[in-house]
Amino acid sequence: MPTRSARTLWAGGLQDGSGQVELVSSGAGKFDVTFPRRAAEVAEGTSPEELIAAAHSSCYSMALSAEIANAGGTPESLDVTADVTLAPDPAGGFHISKIKLTVRAVAAGLDAEGFYTAATAAKNGCPVSKALAGVAEVELDAELI
């Protein structure tokens, strides 16, 4: 299996410094990052948490598509949002305190219970979910529409 790479060049301290994240493997882009913008209520540029959210929502979508098929259903469309929350860590610094996965799906051949079983299996089995297992709260809001 392949290895994918991203690179960040950073200059300066935490509060006055800045960096640029480059998606090296795909060449999909370069994104400016700073701590003040990372911690701001309104996003002005990307952040590590947004990049984690992108990774989690896309990975979960793929895993859910497979789980629906494994359960005998046919995935037609999946709308997945991952919300990643940065918070002060009681032990010092910051941590990811919560991730919420919200999915609205159209899938043939499954009832609501079968879909929720597939959605939960995808939450537990997707590689990014496994990598983020240290996050204390990972919430799933899954609905078959």
mmCIF file of N, CA and C in Angstrom:
data_model
loop_
_atom_site.group_PDB
_atom_site.id
_atom_site.type_symbol
_atom_site.label_atom_id
_atom_site.label_comp_id
_atom_site.label_asym_id
_atom_site.label_seq_id
_atom_site.Cartn_x
_atom_site.Cartn_y
_atom_site.Cartn_z
ATOM 1 N N MET A 1 0.845 -1.182 0.000
ATOM 2 C CA MET A 1 0.000 0.000 0.000
ATOM 3 C C MET A 1 0.893 1.248 0.000
ATOM 4 N N PRO A 2 0.395 2.319 -0.594
ATOM 5 C CA PRO A 2 1.217 3.518 -0.734
ATOM 6 C C PRO A 2 1.358 4.309 0.560
ATOM 7 N N THR A 3 2.372 5.143 0.583
ATOM 8 C CA THR A 3 2.569 6.133 1.629
ATOM 9 C C THR A 3 2.310 7.498 1.015
ATOM 10 N N ARG A 4 1.553 8.326 1.687
ATOM 11 C CA ARG A 4 1.263 9.679 1.206
ATOM 12 C C ARG A 4 1.986 10.680 2.092
ATOM 13 N N SER A 5 2.368 11.821 1.505
ATOM 14 C CA SER A 5 3.171 12.798 2.241
ATOM 15 C C SER A 5 2.614 14.210 2.148
ATOM 16 N N ALA A 6 2.763 14.910 3.246
ATOM 17 C CA ALA A 6 2.524 16.344 3.305
ATOM 18 C C ALA A 6 3.720 16.941 4.017
ATOM 19 N N ARG A 7 3.982 18.202 3.749
ATOM 20 C CA ARG A 7 5.161 18.860 4.315
ATOM 21 C C ARG A 7 4.759 20.248 4.786
ATOM 22 N N THR A 8 5.311 20.666 5.905
ATOM 23 C CA THR A 8 5.087 22.024 6.393
ATOM 24 C C THR A 8 6.420 22.703 6.610
ATOM 25 N N LEU A 9 6.554 23.889 6.066
ATOM 26 C CA LEU A 9 7.700 24.756 6.332
ATOM 27 C C LEU A 9 7.203 25.834 7.279
ATOM 28 N N TRP A 10 7.850 25.957 8.440
ATOM 29 C CA TRP A 10 7.425 26.890 9.488
ATOM 30 C C TRP A 10 8.564 27.837 9.808
ATOM 31 N N ALA A 11 8.230 29.102 10.059
ATOM 32 C CA ALA A 11 9.222 30.093 10.473
ATOM 33 C C ALA A 11 8.661 30.885 11.642
ATOM 34 N N GLY A 12 9.469 31.043 12.691
ATOM 35 C CA GLY A 12 9.073 31.860 13.824
ATOM 36 C C GLY A 12 8.494 31.052 14.966
ATOM 37 N N GLY A 13 8.029 31.784 15.974
ATOM 38 C CA GLY A 13 7.452 31.167 17.170
ATOM 39 C C GLY A 13 5.999 30.797 16.967
ATOM 40 N N LEU A 14 5.400 30.299 18.014
ATOM 41 C CA LEU A 14 4.009 29.849 17.918
ATOM 42 C C LEU A 14 3.068 31.003 17.597
ATOM 43 N N GLN A 15 3.143 32.087 18.346
ATOM 44 C CA GLN A 15 2.191 33.182 18.174
ATOM 45 C C GLN A 15 2.519 34.102 16.995
ATOM 46 N N ASP A 16 3.809 34.282 16.704
ATOM 47 C CA ASP A 16 4.176 35.211 15.644
ATOM 48 C C ASP A 16 4.656 34.519 14.374
ATOM 49 N N GLY A 17 4.729 33.214 14.393
ATOM 50 C CA GLY A 17 5.229 32.478 13.237
ATOM 51 C C GLY A 17 4.135 32.125 12.254
ATOM 52 N N SER A 18 4.574 31.531 11.150
ATOM 53 C CA SER A 18 3.625 31.066 10.140
ATOM 54 C C SER A 18 4.263 29.931 9.365
ATOM 55 N N GLY A 19 3.403 29.195 8.705
ATOM 56 C CA GLY A 19 3.887 28.073 7.923
ATOM 57 C C GLY A 19 3.058 27.879 6.673
ATOM 58 N N GLN A 20 3.541 26.953 5.878
ATOM 59 C CA GLN A 20 2.824 26.586 4.668
ATOM 60 C C GLN A 20 2.826 25.070 4.567
ATOM 61 N N VAL A 21 1.615 24.493 4.521
ATOM 62 C CA VAL A 21 1.437 23.055 4.371
ATOM 63 C C VAL A 21 1.329 22.750 2.878
ATOM 64 N N GLU A 22 2.094 21.781 2.433
ATOM 65 C CA GLU A 22 2.056 21.377 1.029
ATOM 66 C C GLU A 22 1.611 19.918 0.955
ATOM 67 N N LEU A 23 0.613 19.648 0.142
ATOM 68 C CA LEU A 23 0.183 18.274 -0.105
ATOM 69 C C LEU A 23 1.111 17.712 -1.176
ATOM 70 N N VAL A 24 2.171 17.069 -0.722
ATOM 71 C CA VAL A 24 3.277 16.674 -1.587
ATOM 72 C C VAL A 24 2.887 15.557 -2.545
ATOM 73 N N SER A 25 2.283 14.509 -2.045
ATOM 74 C CA SER A 25 2.005 13.335 -2.881
ATOM 75 C C SER A 25 1.133 13.659 -4.078
ATOM 76 N N SER A 26 0.080 14.420 -3.845
ATOM 77 C CA SER A 26 -0.866 14.716 -4.925
ATOM 78 C C SER A 26 -0.529 16.002 -5.662
ATOM 79 N N GLY A 27 0.220 16.885 -5.017
ATOM 80 C CA GLY A 27 0.468 18.196 -5.610
ATOM 81 C C GLY A 27 -0.795 19.046 -5.647
ATOM 82 N N ALA A 28 -1.787 18.700 -4.804
ATOM 83 C CA ALA A 28 -3.092 19.365 -4.841
ATOM 84 C C ALA A 28 -3.077 20.795 -4.330
ATOM 85 N N GLY A 29 -2.026 21.182 -3.614
ATOM 86 C CA GLY A 29 -2.005 22.565 -3.189
ATOM 87 C C GLY A 29 -1.104 22.834 -2.012
ATOM 88 N N LYS A 30 -0.951 24.126 -1.748
ATOM 89 C CA LYS A 30 -0.207 24.626 -0.594
ATOM 90 C C LYS A 30 -1.144 25.546 0.171
ATOM 91 N N PHE A 31 -1.089 25.451 1.511
ATOM 92 C CA PHE A 31 -2.016 26.190 2.344
ATOM 93 C C PHE A 31 -1.272 26.861 3.485
ATOM 94 N N ASP A 32 -1.545 28.147 3.687
ATOM 95 C CA ASP A 32 -0.907 28.896 4.761
ATOM 96 C C ASP A 32 -1.546 28.538 6.095
ATOM 97 N N VAL A 33 -0.715 28.444 7.148
ATOM 98 C CA VAL A 33 -1.203 28.158 8.495
ATOM 99 C C VAL A 33 -0.497 29.059 9.496
ATOM 100 N N THR A 34 -1.266 29.497 10.513
ATOM 101 C CA THR A 34 -0.710 30.214 11.652
ATOM 102 C C THR A 34 -1.484 29.763 12.884
ATOM 103 N N PHE A 35 -0.869 29.887 14.049
ATOM 104 C CA PHE A 35 -1.593 29.513 15.264
ATOM 105 C C PHE A 35 -2.742 30.460 15.568
ATOM 106 N N PRO A 36 -2.553 31.783 15.467
ATOM 107 C CA PRO A 36 -3.692 32.664 15.758
ATOM 108 C C PRO A 36 -4.911 32.372 14.875
ATOM 109 N N ARG A 37 -4.683 32.087 13.595
ATOM 110 C CA ARG A 37 -5.816 31.746 12.719
ATOM 111 C C ARG A 37 -6.376 30.374 13.071
ATOM 112 N N ARG A 38 -5.525 29.450 13.509
ATOM 113 C CA ARG A 38 -5.968 28.111 13.910
ATOM 114 C C ARG A 38 -6.916 28.190 15.096
ATOM 115 N N ALA A 39 -6.618 29.064 16.034
ATOM 116 C CA ALA A 39 -7.398 29.167 17.270
ATOM 117 C C ALA A 39 -8.557 30.161 17.166
ATOM 118 N N ALA A 40 -8.691 30.861 16.050
ATOM 119 C CA ALA A 40 -9.755 31.854 15.889
ATOM 120 C C ALA A 40 -11.106 31.169 15.667
ATOM 121 N N GLU A 41 -12.170 31.829 16.091
ATOM 122 C CA GLU A 41 -13.526 31.296 15.891
ATOM 123 C C GLU A 41 -13.882 31.219 14.408
ATOM 124 N N VAL A 42 -13.436 32.196 13.634
ATOM 125 C CA VAL A 42 -13.729 32.226 12.201
ATOM 126 C C VAL A 42 -12.483 31.764 11.450
ATOM 127 N N ALA A 43 -12.655 30.765 10.594
ATOM 128 C CA ALA A 43 -11.521 30.223 9.840
ATOM 129 C C ALA A 43 -11.043 31.230 8.797
ATOM 130 N N GLU A 44 -9.754 31.517 8.845
ATOM 131 C CA GLU A 44 -9.099 32.365 7.842
ATOM 132 C C GLU A 44 -7.920 31.576 7.319
ATOM 133 N N GLY A 45 -8.165 30.657 6.430
ATOM 134 C CA GLY A 45 -7.148 29.725 5.985
ATOM 135 C C GLY A 45 -7.391 28.388 6.664
ATOM 136 N N THR A 46 -6.653 27.405 6.288
ATOM 137 C CA THR A 46 -6.880 26.067 6.830
ATOM 138 C C THR A 46 -6.159 25.874 8.151
ATOM 139 N N SER A 47 -6.368 24.727 8.755
ATOM 140 C CA SER A 47 -5.730 24.381 10.019
ATOM 141 C C SER A 47 -5.525 22.873 10.051
ATOM 142 N N PRO A 48 -4.674 22.396 10.962
ATOM 143 C CA PRO A 48 -4.527 20.950 11.096
ATOM 144 C C PRO A 48 -5.868 20.259 11.359
ATOM 145 N N GLU A 49 -6.746 20.898 12.134
ATOM 146 C CA GLU A 49 -8.042 20.285 12.439
ATOM 147 C C GLU A 49 -8.916 20.177 11.197
ATOM 148 N N GLU A 50 -8.884 21.183 10.336
ATOM 149 C CA GLU A 50 -9.659 21.111 9.097
ATOM 150 C C GLU A 50 -9.109 20.016 8.190
ATOM 151 N N LEU A 51 -7.795 19.891 8.148
ATOM 152 C CA LEU A 51 -7.196 18.834 7.321
ATOM 153 C C LEU A 51 -7.535 17.456 7.875
ATOM 154 N N ILE A 52 -7.572 17.321 9.202
ATOM 155 C CA ILE A 52 -7.997 16.058 9.816
ATOM 156 C C ILE A 52 -9.464 15.798 9.469
ATOM 157 N N ALA A 53 -10.295 16.834 9.527
ATOM 158 C CA ALA A 53 -11.709 16.682 9.181
ATOM 159 C C ALA A 53 -11.864 16.218 7.733
ATOM 160 N N ALA A 54 -11.080 16.772 6.841
ATOM 161 C CA ALA A 54 -11.138 16.354 5.433
ATOM 162 C C ALA A 54 -10.732 14.889 5.285
ATOM 163 N N ALA A 55 -9.663 14.515 5.971
ATOM 164 C CA ALA A 55 -9.214 13.129 5.909
ATOM 165 C C ALA A 55 -10.268 12.189 6.482
ATOM 166 N N HIS A 56 -10.857 12.582 7.612
ATOM 167 C CA HIS A 56 -11.826 11.706 8.268
ATOM 168 C C HIS A 56 -13.110 11.573 7.452
ATOM 169 N N SER A 57 -13.631 12.678 6.931
ATOM 170 C CA SER A 57 -14.874 12.601 6.165
ATOM 171 C C SER A 57 -14.704 11.783 4.886
ATOM 172 N N SER A 58 -13.574 11.929 4.220
ATOM 173 C CA SER A 58 -13.371 11.166 2.983
ATOM 174 C C SER A 58 -13.121 9.689 3.274
ATOM 175 N N CYS A 59 -12.337 9.388 4.293
ATOM 176 C CA CYS A 59 -12.075 7.999 4.664
ATOM 177 C C CYS A 59 -13.366 7.320 5.117
ATOM 178 N N TYR A 60 -14.126 8.013 5.965
ATOM 179 C CA TYR A 60 -15.379 7.452 6.463
ATOM 180 C C TYR A 60 -16.351 7.186 5.312
ATOM 181 N N SER A 61 -16.425 8.083 4.341
ATOM 182 C CA SER A 61 -17.306 7.885 3.187
ATOM 183 C C SER A 61 -16.961 6.603 2.444
ATOM 184 N N MET A 62 -15.681 6.375 2.240
ATOM 185 C CA MET A 62 -15.254 5.154 1.547
ATOM 186 C C MET A 62 -15.581 3.919 2.365
ATOM 187 N N ALA A 63 -15.309 3.980 3.678
ATOM 188 C CA ALA A 63 -15.581 2.835 4.550
ATOM 189 C C ALA A 63 -17.081 2.556 4.621
ATOM 190 N N LEU A 64 -17.899 3.593 4.700
ATOM 191 C CA LEU A 64 -19.346 3.403 4.770
ATOM 192 C C LEU A 64 -19.881 2.818 3.466
ATOM 193 N N SER A 65 -19.368 3.268 2.349
ATOM 194 C CA SER A 65 -19.775 2.701 1.065
ATOM 195 C C SER A 65 -19.527 1.192 1.053
ATOM 196 N N ALA A 66 -18.368 0.782 1.549
ATOM 197 C CA ALA A 66 -18.035 -0.653 1.596
ATOM 198 C C ALA A 66 -18.934 -1.387 2.587
ATOM 199 N N GLU A 67 -19.187 -0.797 3.752
ATOM 200 C CA GLU A 67 -20.023 -1.457 4.762
ATOM 201 C C GLU A 67 -21.468 -1.614 4.296
ATOM 202 N N ILE A 68 -21.989 -0.628 3.594
ATOM 203 C CA ILE A 68 -23.348 -0.741 3.043
ATOM 204 C C ILE A 68 -23.406 -1.905 2.062
ATOM 205 N N ALA A 69 -22.421 -1.991 1.186
ATOM 206 C CA ALA A 69 -22.374 -3.102 0.228
ATOM 207 C C ALA A 69 -22.215 -4.438 0.945
ATOM 208 N N ASN A 70 -21.366 -4.495 1.968
ATOM 209 C CA ASN A 70 -21.183 -5.734 2.732
ATOM 210 C C ASN A 70 -22.472 -6.183 3.405
ATOM 211 N N ALA A 71 -23.346 -5.232 3.747
ATOM 212 C CA ALA A 71 -24.620 -5.544 4.390
ATOM 213 C C ALA A 71 -25.718 -5.888 3.381
ATOM 214 N N GLY A 72 -25.358 -5.885 2.096
ATOM 215 C CA GLY A 72 -26.319 -6.235 1.060
ATOM 216 C C GLY A 72 -27.047 -5.055 0.450
ATOM 217 N N GLY A 73 -26.635 -3.850 0.801
ATOM 218 C CA GLY A 73 -27.265 -2.656 0.251
ATOM 219 C C GLY A 73 -26.480 -2.082 -0.913
ATOM 220 N N THR A 74 -27.058 -1.057 -1.500
ATOM 221 C CA THR A 74 -26.403 -0.349 -2.601
ATOM 222 C C THR A 74 -26.294 1.124 -2.233
ATOM 223 N N PRO A 75 -25.073 1.614 -2.006
ATOM 224 C CA PRO A 75 -24.918 3.036 -1.682
ATOM 225 C C PRO A 75 -25.162 3.879 -2.927
ATOM 226 N N GLU A 76 -26.065 4.852 -2.796
ATOM 227 C CA GLU A 76 -26.356 5.740 -3.920
ATOM 228 C C GLU A 76 -25.692 7.094 -3.728
ATOM 229 N N SER A 77 -25.829 7.673 -2.523
ATOM 230 C CA SER A 77 -25.135 8.931 -2.235
ATOM 231 C C SER A 77 -24.904 9.039 -0.734
ATOM 232 N N LEU A 78 -23.751 9.599 -0.384
ATOM 233 C CA LEU A 78 -23.369 9.818 1.001
ATOM 234 C C LEU A 78 -22.935 11.271 1.144
ATOM 235 N N ASP A 79 -23.506 11.972 2.109
ATOM 236 C CA ASP A 79 -23.118 13.344 2.413
ATOM 237 C C ASP A 79 -22.542 13.310 3.825
ATOM 238 N N VAL A 80 -21.212 13.393 3.923
ATOM 239 C CA VAL A 80 -20.527 13.222 5.210
ATOM 240 C C VAL A 80 -19.790 14.499 5.590
ATOM 241 N N THR A 81 -20.029 14.953 6.815
ATOM 242 C CA THR A 81 -19.308 16.088 7.378
ATOM 243 C C THR A 81 -18.588 15.617 8.632
ATOM 244 N N ALA A 82 -17.345 16.003 8.784
ATOM 245 C CA ALA A 82 -16.594 15.747 10.014
ATOM 246 C C ALA A 82 -16.293 17.094 10.647
ATOM 247 N N ASP A 83 -16.705 17.257 11.899
ATOM 248 C CA ASP A 83 -16.416 18.462 12.667
ATOM 249 C C ASP A 83 -15.379 18.097 13.721
ATOM 250 N N VAL A 84 -14.219 18.742 13.671
ATOM 251 C CA VAL A 84 -13.112 18.459 14.587
ATOM 252 C C VAL A 84 -12.919 19.679 15.487
ATOM 253 N N THR A 85 -12.999 19.453 16.806
ATOM 254 C CA THR A 85 -12.934 20.549 17.774
ATOM 255 C C THR A 85 -11.583 20.582 18.482
ATOM 256 N N LEU A 86 -10.934 21.745 18.437
ATOM 257 C CA LEU A 86 -9.701 22.007 19.170
ATOM 258 C C LEU A 86 -10.070 22.677 20.482
ATOM 259 N N ALA A 87 -9.483 22.206 21.583
ATOM 260 C CA ALA A 87 -9.803 22.766 22.902
ATOM 261 C C ALA A 87 -8.560 22.761 23.777
ATOM 262 N N PRO A 88 -8.562 23.602 24.819
ATOM 263 C CA PRO A 88 -7.458 23.534 25.783
ATOM 264 C C PRO A 88 -7.415 22.147 26.425
ATOM 265 N N ASP A 89 -6.210 21.641 26.612
ATOM 266 C CA ASP A 89 -6.014 20.342 27.256
ATOM 267 C C ASP A 89 -5.781 20.583 28.737
ATOM 268 N N PRO A 90 -6.541 19.927 29.618
ATOM 269 C CA PRO A 90 -6.321 20.104 31.053
ATOM 270 C C PRO A 90 -4.887 19.797 31.489
ATOM 271 N N ALA A 91 -4.204 18.956 30.729
ATOM 272 C CA ALA A 91 -2.817 18.617 31.052
ATOM 273 C C ALA A 91 -1.837 19.659 30.521
ATOM 274 N N GLY A 92 -2.339 20.649 29.783
ATOM 275 C CA GLY A 92 -1.492 21.689 29.206
ATOM 276 C C GLY A 92 -1.566 21.672 27.694
ATOM 277 N N GLY A 93 -1.454 22.804 27.094
ATOM 278 C CA GLY A 93 -1.513 22.904 25.642
ATOM 279 C C GLY A 93 -2.930 22.733 25.125
ATOM 280 N N PHE A 94 -3.051 22.092 23.994
ATOM 281 C CA PHE A 94 -4.335 21.900 23.333
ATOM 282 C C PHE A 94 -4.477 20.439 22.925
ATOM 283 N N HIS A 95 -5.716 20.040 22.641
ATOM 284 C CA HIS A 95 -5.964 18.702 22.125
ATOM 285 C C HIS A 95 -7.245 18.727 21.299
ATOM 286 N N ILE A 96 -7.427 17.690 20.521
ATOM 287 C CA ILE A 96 -8.682 17.510 19.811
ATOM 288 C C ILE A 96 -9.631 16.878 20.818
ATOM 289 N N SER A 97 -10.655 17.640 21.204
ATOM 290 C CA SER A 97 -11.557 17.183 22.257
ATOM 291 C C SER A 97 -12.739 16.398 21.728
ATOM 292 N N LYS A 98 -13.104 16.629 20.472
ATOM 293 C CA LYS A 98 -14.303 15.989 19.947
ATOM 294 C C LYS A 98 -14.256 15.938 18.428
ATOM 295 N N ILE A 99 -14.808 14.865 17.896
ATOM 296 C CA ILE A 99 -15.050 14.752 16.459
ATOM 297 C C ILE A 99 -16.501 14.326 16.302
ATOM 298 N N LYS A 100 -17.222 15.004 15.433
ATOM 299 C CA LYS A 100 -18.590 14.609 15.126
ATOM 300 C C LYS A 100 -18.673 14.282 13.645
ATOM 301 N N LEU A 101 -19.081 13.055 13.352
ATOM 302 C CA LEU A 101 -19.339 12.630 11.986
ATOM 303 C C LEU A 101 -20.844 12.706 11.752
ATOM 304 N N THR A 102 -21.242 13.450 10.738
ATOM 305 C CA THR A 102 -22.652 13.539 10.360
ATOM 306 C C THR A 102 -22.785 12.989 8.953
ATOM 307 N N VAL A 103 -23.677 12.027 8.785
ATOM 308 C CA VAL A 103 -23.878 11.434 7.463
ATOM 309 C C VAL A 103 -25.362 11.361 7.150
ATOM 310 N N ARG A 104 -25.682 11.774 5.938
ATOM 311 C CA ARG A 104 -27.019 11.607 5.396
ATOM 312 C C ARG A 104 -26.832 10.777 4.136
ATOM 313 N N ALA A 105 -27.532 9.667 4.081
ATOM 314 C CA ALA A 105 -27.263 8.707 3.018
ATOM 315 C C ALA A 105 -28.533 8.293 2.293
ATOM 316 N N VAL A 106 -28.364 8.024 1.041
ATOM 317 C CA VAL A 106 -29.377 7.343 0.249
ATOM 318 C C VAL A 106 -28.747 6.014 -0.134
ATOM 319 N N ALA A 107 -29.410 4.933 0.312
ATOM 320 C CA ALA A 107 -28.890 3.587 0.042
ATOM 321 C C ALA A 107 -30.071 2.642 -0.115
ATOM 322 N N ALA A 108 -30.068 1.896 -1.174
ATOM 323 C CA ALA A 108 -31.140 0.929 -1.423
ATOM 324 C C ALA A 108 -30.810 -0.383 -0.728
ATOM 325 N N GLY A 109 -31.849 -1.097 -0.304
ATOM 326 C CA GLY A 109 -31.669 -2.445 0.209
ATOM 327 C C GLY A 109 -31.365 -2.559 1.682
ATOM 328 N N LEU A 110 -31.373 -1.455 2.438
ATOM 329 C CA LEU A 110 -31.145 -1.499 3.883
ATOM 330 C C LEU A 110 -32.259 -0.733 4.585
ATOM 331 N N ASP A 111 -32.681 -1.249 5.740
ATOM 332 C CA ASP A 111 -33.585 -0.471 6.580
ATOM 333 C C ASP A 111 -32.742 0.422 7.482
ATOM 334 N N ALA A 112 -33.397 1.241 8.314
ATOM 335 C CA ALA A 112 -32.683 2.196 9.167
ATOM 336 C C ALA A 112 -31.729 1.489 10.120
ATOM 337 N N GLU A 113 -32.150 0.361 10.694
ATOM 338 C CA GLU A 113 -31.284 -0.370 11.627
ATOM 339 C C GLU A 113 -30.061 -0.948 10.917
ATOM 340 N N GLY A 114 -30.263 -1.541 9.753
ATOM 341 C CA GLY A 114 -29.134 -2.087 8.987
ATOM 342 C C GLY A 114 -28.159 -1.005 8.570
ATOM 343 N N PHE A 115 -28.721 0.164 8.201
ATOM 344 C CA PHE A 115 -27.857 1.274 7.827
ATOM 345 C C PHE A 115 -27.038 1.752 9.020
ATOM 346 N N TYR A 116 -27.687 1.903 10.182
ATOM 347 C CA TYR A 116 -26.959 2.390 11.358
ATOM 348 C C TYR A 116 -25.868 1.401 11.769
ATOM 349 N N THR A 117 -26.127 0.114 11.616
ATOM 350 C CA THR A 117 -25.109 -0.898 11.904
ATOM 351 C C THR A 117 -23.917 -0.717 10.963
ATOM 352 N N ALA A 118 -24.195 -0.492 9.681
ATOM 353 C CA ALA A 118 -23.124 -0.263 8.703
ATOM 354 C C ALA A 118 -22.380 1.039 9.022
ATOM 355 N N ALA A 119 -23.130 2.093 9.407
ATOM 356 C CA ALA A 119 -22.515 3.385 9.716
ATOM 357 C C ALA A 119 -21.586 3.273 10.922
ATOM 358 N N THR A 120 -22.007 2.512 11.917
ATOM 359 C CA THR A 120 -21.175 2.328 13.110
ATOM 360 C C THR A 120 -19.940 1.493 12.789
ATOM 361 N N ALA A 121 -20.107 0.455 11.974
ATOM 362 C CA ALA A 121 -18.957 -0.369 11.572
ATOM 363 C C ALA A 121 -17.943 0.473 10.798
ATOM 364 N N ALA A 122 -18.430 1.378 9.954
ATOM 365 C CA ALA A 122 -17.525 2.259 9.200
ATOM 366 C C ALA A 122 -16.800 3.209 10.133
ATOM 367 N N LYS A 123 -17.515 3.741 11.130
ATOM 368 C CA LYS A 123 -16.889 4.642 12.110
ATOM 369 C C LYS A 123 -15.766 3.937 12.854
ATOM 370 N N ASN A 124 -15.986 2.690 13.217
ATOM 371 C CA ASN A 124 -14.980 1.935 13.960
ATOM 372 C C ASN A 124 -13.871 1.389 13.083
ATOM 373 N N GLY A 125 -14.142 1.195 11.796
ATOM 374 C CA GLY A 125 -13.189 0.500 10.940
ATOM 375 C C GLY A 125 -12.387 1.351 9.985
ATOM 376 N N CYS A 126 -12.800 2.579 9.758
ATOM 377 C CA CYS A 126 -12.037 3.374 8.786
ATOM 378 C C CYS A 126 -10.647 3.683 9.358
ATOM 379 N N PRO A 127 -9.607 3.614 8.519
ATOM 380 C CA PRO A 127 -8.243 3.814 9.006
ATOM 381 C C PRO A 127 -8.021 5.142 9.723
ATOM 382 N N VAL A 128 -8.686 6.209 9.295
ATOM 383 C CA VAL A 128 -8.513 7.492 9.970
ATOM 384 C C VAL A 128 -9.186 7.456 11.341
ATOM 385 N N SER A 129 -10.351 6.812 11.442
ATOM 386 C CA SER A 129 -10.981 6.644 12.759
ATOM 387 C C SER A 129 -10.049 5.910 13.706
ATOM 388 N N LYS A 130 -9.423 4.867 13.205
ATOM 389 C CA LYS A 130 -8.490 4.103 14.034
ATOM 390 C C LYS A 130 -7.316 4.972 14.477
ATOM 391 N N ALA A 131 -6.812 5.810 13.567
ATOM 392 C CA ALA A 131 -5.686 6.686 13.897
ATOM 393 C C ALA A 131 -6.081 7.730 14.939
ATOM 394 N N LEU A 132 -7.366 8.084 14.972
ATOM 395 C CA LEU A 132 -7.856 9.114 15.891
ATOM 396 C C LEU A 132 -8.498 8.509 17.135
ATOM 397 N N ALA A 133 -8.208 7.275 17.412
ATOM 398 C CA ALA A 133 -8.835 6.566 18.537
ATOM 399 C C ALA A 133 -8.566 7.227 19.883
ATOM 400 N N GLY A 134 -7.546 8.048 19.995
ATOM 401 C CA GLY A 134 -7.232 8.718 21.248
ATOM 402 C C GLY A 134 -8.141 9.902 21.553
ATOM 403 N N VAL A 135 -8.997 10.289 20.613
ATOM 404 C CA VAL A 135 -9.922 11.394 20.854
ATOM 405 C C VAL A 135 -11.024 10.886 21.782
ATOM 406 N N ALA A 136 -11.244 11.595 22.877
ATOM 407 C CA ALA A 136 -12.161 11.131 23.918
ATOM 408 C C ALA A 136 -13.599 10.984 23.433
ATOM 409 N N GLU A 137 -14.051 11.859 22.555
ATOM 410 C CA GLU A 137 -15.442 11.817 22.113
ATOM 411 C C GLU A 137 -15.502 11.832 20.592
ATOM 412 N N VAL A 138 -16.011 10.737 20.022
ATOM 413 C CA VAL A 138 -16.271 10.662 18.593
ATOM 414 C C VAL A 138 -17.752 10.315 18.444
ATOM 415 N N GLU A 139 -18.523 11.289 18.000
ATOM 416 C CA GLU A 139 -19.975 11.156 17.906
ATOM 417 C C GLU A 139 -20.361 10.819 16.477
ATOM 418 N N LEU A 140 -21.384 9.990 16.315
ATOM 419 C CA LEU A 140 -21.908 9.633 15.001
ATOM 420 C C LEU A 140 -23.372 10.023 14.936
ATOM 421 N N ASP A 141 -23.743 10.814 13.940
ATOM 422 C CA ASP A 141 -25.117 11.174 13.651
ATOM 423 C C ASP A 141 -25.384 10.667 12.237
ATOM 424 N N ALA A 142 -25.985 9.488 12.134
ATOM 425 C CA ALA A 142 -26.181 8.845 10.829
ATOM 426 C C ALA A 142 -27.652 8.662 10.545
ATOM 427 N N GLU A 143 -28.065 9.062 9.346
ATOM 428 C CA GLU A 143 -29.467 8.965 8.982
ATOM 429 C C GLU A 143 -29.599 8.510 7.536
ATOM 430 N N LEU A 144 -30.424 7.505 7.343
ATOM 431 C CA LEU A 144 -30.772 7.033 6.012
ATOM 432 C C LEU A 144 -31.953 7.878 5.549
ATOM 433 N N ILE A 145 -31.813 8.519 4.388
ATOM 434 C CA ILE A 145 -32.904 9.383 3.907
ATOM 435 C C ILE A 145 -33.495 8.854 2.616
#
